[in-house]
Amino acid sequence: MGEAEGFEVEPVGLVDGGGGGGDPVSSTRIRGLIADGDVAGAAALLGRPHEVAGVVQHGAGRGGAPARLPDGEHRGSLPRSRSPAPGVYAGRFSWSGGLGHPAAVSVGQPPSFENDEEPTPLVEAYLLDFDGDLYDERSRVAFEAWLRPQQAFDDLDDLVAQMGADVESTRRVLSS
């Protein structure tokens, strides 16, 4: 194409992504890290955190996460990208009224509650120190660190206590 259009083409070799073994940076490698929940590893190769985007929708109204994005609507860092592996992450939430707000982010189906109406995974972000209405806002979630796998709780009080611990973990991770 360069010859036909009158410009020179110089091939560029693969970039070594580090991490031992000299593995090159590739979209396949990055997608694999994201699928495994290694958002820090993916960010190191991308040069920024992996993000997903969508419109904030109403949830079940149990008072947990003020920002809920259905997984099927994401436009992420890579073509056809999706949320990382199910679990809880420290991240940053951005929308038209705020940029990079600290958030504890749950990805997957809420395992403590039966959920027949939501067949696809969810991204639910609990924004730290935030009080407001984000429904119908176009927003982005940037994943910075894996905190823990998803788990089911027999008791709502245990779930609320764990959410509090997740918020504190998020504060620690994002402040370092």
Tab-separated table of C-alpha atoms in Angstrom:
chain	number	residue	atom	x	y	z
A	1	MET	CA	0.000	0.000	0.000
A	2	GLY	CA	2.894	2.343	0.752
A	3	GLU	CA	4.338	1.891	-2.711
A	4	ALA	CA	0.948	2.473	-4.352
A	5	GLU	CA	0.266	5.606	-2.288
A	6	GLY	CA	3.818	6.955	-2.422
A	7	PHE	CA	5.024	6.538	1.147
A	8	GLU	CA	7.640	4.326	2.776
A	9	VAL	CA	6.701	1.500	5.126
A	10	GLU	CA	9.091	0.386	7.859
A	11	PRO	CA	8.198	-2.739	9.819
A	12	VAL	CA	8.357	-2.487	13.587
A	13	GLY	CA	9.191	-5.470	15.739
A	14	LEU	CA	7.060	-6.708	18.595
A	15	VAL	CA	7.419	-4.863	21.889
A	16	ASP	CA	8.614	-6.916	24.862
A	17	GLY	CA	6.066	-6.579	27.636
A	18	GLY	CA	8.427	-7.641	30.398
A	19	GLY	CA	7.285	-10.079	33.036
A	20	GLY	CA	9.982	-12.583	32.161
A	21	GLY	CA	10.313	-14.726	29.103
A	22	GLY	CA	10.297	-11.766	26.741
A	23	ASP	CA	6.617	-12.235	25.900
A	24	PRO	CA	5.485	-9.575	23.423
A	25	VAL	CA	2.682	-7.135	24.113
A	26	SER	CA	-0.390	-8.303	22.240
A	27	SER	CA	-4.146	-7.821	22.451
A	28	THR	CA	-4.497	-11.564	23.089
A	29	ARG	CA	-2.147	-11.369	26.080
A	30	ILE	CA	-3.912	-8.293	27.469
A	31	ARG	CA	-7.363	-9.861	27.041
A	32	GLY	CA	-6.095	-12.960	28.861
A	33	LEU	CA	-4.852	-10.892	31.808
A	34	ILE	CA	-8.183	-9.058	32.004
A	35	ALA	CA	-10.134	-12.324	31.818
A	36	ASP	CA	-8.000	-13.651	34.702
A	37	GLY	CA	-8.658	-10.523	36.790
A	38	ASP	CA	-5.040	-9.341	36.560
A	39	VAL	CA	-6.009	-5.736	35.884
A	40	ALA	CA	-2.674	-4.410	37.188
A	41	GLY	CA	-0.784	-6.620	34.716
A	42	ALA	CA	-3.059	-5.509	31.880
A	43	ALA	CA	-2.563	-1.854	32.871
A	44	ALA	CA	1.213	-2.292	32.777
A	45	LEU	CA	0.975	-3.461	29.161
A	46	LEU	CA	-1.702	-0.959	28.113
A	47	GLY	CA	0.035	1.988	29.765
A	48	ARG	CA	-3.224	2.799	31.593
A	49	PRO	CA	-5.986	0.931	33.446
A	50	HIS	CA	-8.475	-1.173	31.506
A	51	GLU	CA	-11.842	0.588	31.302
A	52	VAL	CA	-15.405	-0.338	30.517
A	53	ALA	CA	-18.166	2.136	29.718
A	54	GLY	CA	-21.924	2.166	29.766
A	55	VAL	CA	-25.024	3.936	31.015
A	56	VAL	CA	-25.829	3.711	34.738
A	57	GLN	CA	-29.033	1.743	35.292
A	58	HIS	CA	-31.332	1.078	38.226
A	59	GLY	CA	-30.567	-2.013	40.276
A	60	ALA	CA	-32.626	-4.066	42.687
A	61	GLY	CA	-32.879	-1.159	45.144
A	62	ARG	CA	-31.133	-2.884	48.039
A	63	GLY	CA	-29.044	0.228	48.695
A	64	GLY	CA	-25.658	-1.134	47.647
A	65	ALA	CA	-23.996	0.260	44.565
A	66	PRO	CA	-25.102	3.635	43.182
A	67	ALA	CA	-23.715	2.851	39.725
A	68	ARG	CA	-24.690	-0.309	37.840
A	69	LEU	CA	-23.600	-1.091	34.276
A	70	PRO	CA	-24.844	-4.239	32.495
A	71	ASP	CA	-21.849	-6.121	31.044
A	72	GLY	CA	-23.272	-6.324	27.540
A	73	GLU	CA	-23.105	-2.551	27.010
A	74	HIS	CA	-19.402	-2.046	27.643
A	75	ARG	CA	-17.122	-0.382	25.227
A	76	GLY	CA	-13.738	-1.112	26.685
A	77	SER	CA	-10.033	-0.681	26.126
A	78	LEU	CA	-9.836	-3.393	23.476
A	79	PRO	CA	-12.160	-4.427	20.663
A	80	ARG	CA	-14.984	-6.585	22.047
A	81	SER	CA	-13.550	-6.144	25.541
A	82	ARG	CA	-15.526	-7.126	28.585
A	83	SER	CA	-15.265	-6.751	32.287
A	84	PRO	CA	-12.502	-8.564	34.100
A	85	ALA	CA	-13.052	-11.859	35.923
A	86	PRO	CA	-15.831	-11.896	38.530
A	87	GLY	CA	-14.617	-10.368	41.774
A	88	VAL	CA	-14.178	-7.123	43.654
A	89	TYR	CA	-11.755	-4.445	42.453
A	90	ALA	CA	-10.452	-1.036	43.439
A	91	GLY	CA	-11.094	1.378	40.615
A	92	ARG	CA	-12.053	4.838	39.505
A	93	PHE	CA	-15.447	5.947	38.203
A	94	SER	CA	-15.846	8.804	35.724
A	95	TRP	CA	-18.933	10.540	34.347
A	96	SER	CA	-19.790	13.967	32.968
A	97	GLY	CA	-19.753	15.474	36.471
A	98	GLY	CA	-16.702	13.723	37.869
A	99	LEU	CA	-13.393	12.310	36.774
A	100	GLY	CA	-11.661	9.368	38.421
A	101	HIS	CA	-13.780	9.123	41.576
A	102	PRO	CA	-12.518	6.272	43.851
A	103	ALA	CA	-14.820	3.245	43.783
A	104	ALA	CA	-15.068	-0.312	45.069
A	105	VAL	CA	-16.266	-2.277	42.043
A	106	SER	CA	-18.030	-5.645	41.984
A	107	VAL	CA	-18.035	-7.613	38.729
A	108	GLY	CA	-20.325	-10.584	38.100
A	109	GLN	CA	-23.658	-11.748	39.444
A	110	PRO	CA	-24.418	-10.755	43.051
A	111	PRO	CA	-23.921	-14.233	44.608
A	112	SER	CA	-25.851	-13.482	47.809
A	113	PHE	CA	-29.112	-12.922	45.968
A	114	GLU	CA	-31.020	-15.072	43.495
A	115	ASN	CA	-31.174	-13.288	40.207
A	116	ASP	CA	-33.234	-14.806	37.400
A	117	GLU	CA	-33.813	-11.527	35.564
A	118	GLU	CA	-30.130	-10.571	35.020
A	119	PRO	CA	-28.472	-13.335	32.975
A	120	THR	CA	-25.380	-11.265	32.120
A	121	PRO	CA	-22.691	-10.168	34.583
A	122	LEU	CA	-22.939	-6.732	36.144
A	123	VAL	CA	-20.441	-4.040	37.028
A	124	GLU	CA	-21.564	-2.347	40.238
A	125	ALA	CA	-19.494	0.549	41.527
A	126	TYR	CA	-19.736	1.874	45.071
A	127	LEU	CA	-18.351	5.403	44.895
A	128	LEU	CA	-16.470	6.336	48.046
A	129	ASP	CA	-17.695	9.457	49.859
A	130	PHE	CA	-20.328	10.183	47.212
A	131	ASP	CA	-23.961	11.146	47.526
A	132	GLY	CA	-25.825	11.813	44.316
A	133	ASP	CA	-27.904	10.462	41.457
A	134	LEU	CA	-26.029	8.906	38.546
A	135	TYR	CA	-28.919	7.090	36.838
A	136	ASP	CA	-28.849	7.345	33.043
A	137	GLU	CA	-25.353	8.907	33.110
A	138	ARG	CA	-22.872	7.684	30.518
A	139	SER	CA	-19.872	6.632	32.586
A	140	ARG	CA	-16.596	4.700	32.689
A	141	VAL	CA	-15.023	2.402	35.241
A	142	ALA	CA	-11.216	2.050	35.274
A	143	PHE	CA	-10.000	-1.102	37.052
A	144	GLU	CA	-6.843	-0.532	39.110
A	145	ALA	CA	-6.426	-3.547	41.411
A	146	TRP	CA	-7.955	-6.938	42.257
A	147	LEU	CA	-9.215	-7.064	45.856
A	148	ARG	CA	-10.917	-10.445	46.272
A	149	PRO	CA	-13.083	-13.058	44.556
A	150	GLN	CA	-16.859	-12.846	44.733
A	151	GLN	CA	-18.452	-14.704	47.595
A	152	ALA	CA	-21.963	-15.387	48.844
A	153	PHE	CA	-23.080	-14.322	52.323
A	154	ASP	CA	-25.800	-16.051	54.352
A	155	ASP	CA	-26.602	-12.871	56.230
A	156	LEU	CA	-27.116	-9.298	54.972
A	157	ASP	CA	-25.132	-7.937	57.951
A	158	ASP	CA	-22.120	-10.038	56.895
A	159	LEU	CA	-22.415	-8.689	53.345
A	160	VAL	CA	-22.575	-5.084	54.583
A	161	ALA	CA	-19.533	-5.679	56.833
A	162	GLN	CA	-17.563	-7.096	53.880
A	163	MET	CA	-18.578	-4.137	51.711
A	164	GLY	CA	-17.182	-1.856	54.434
A	165	ALA	CA	-13.918	-3.814	54.393
A	166	ASP	CA	-13.832	-3.563	50.580
A	167	VAL	CA	-14.233	0.224	50.814
A	168	GLU	CA	-11.310	0.441	53.246
A	169	SER	CA	-9.189	-1.814	51.003
A	170	THR	CA	-10.043	0.435	48.062
A	171	ARG	CA	-8.978	3.536	50.009
A	172	ARG	CA	-5.641	1.892	50.889
A	173	VAL	CA	-4.924	0.651	47.372
A	174	LEU	CA	-5.844	3.891	45.617
A	175	SER	CA	-3.930	6.093	48.057
A	176	SER	CA	-0.643	4.230	47.526
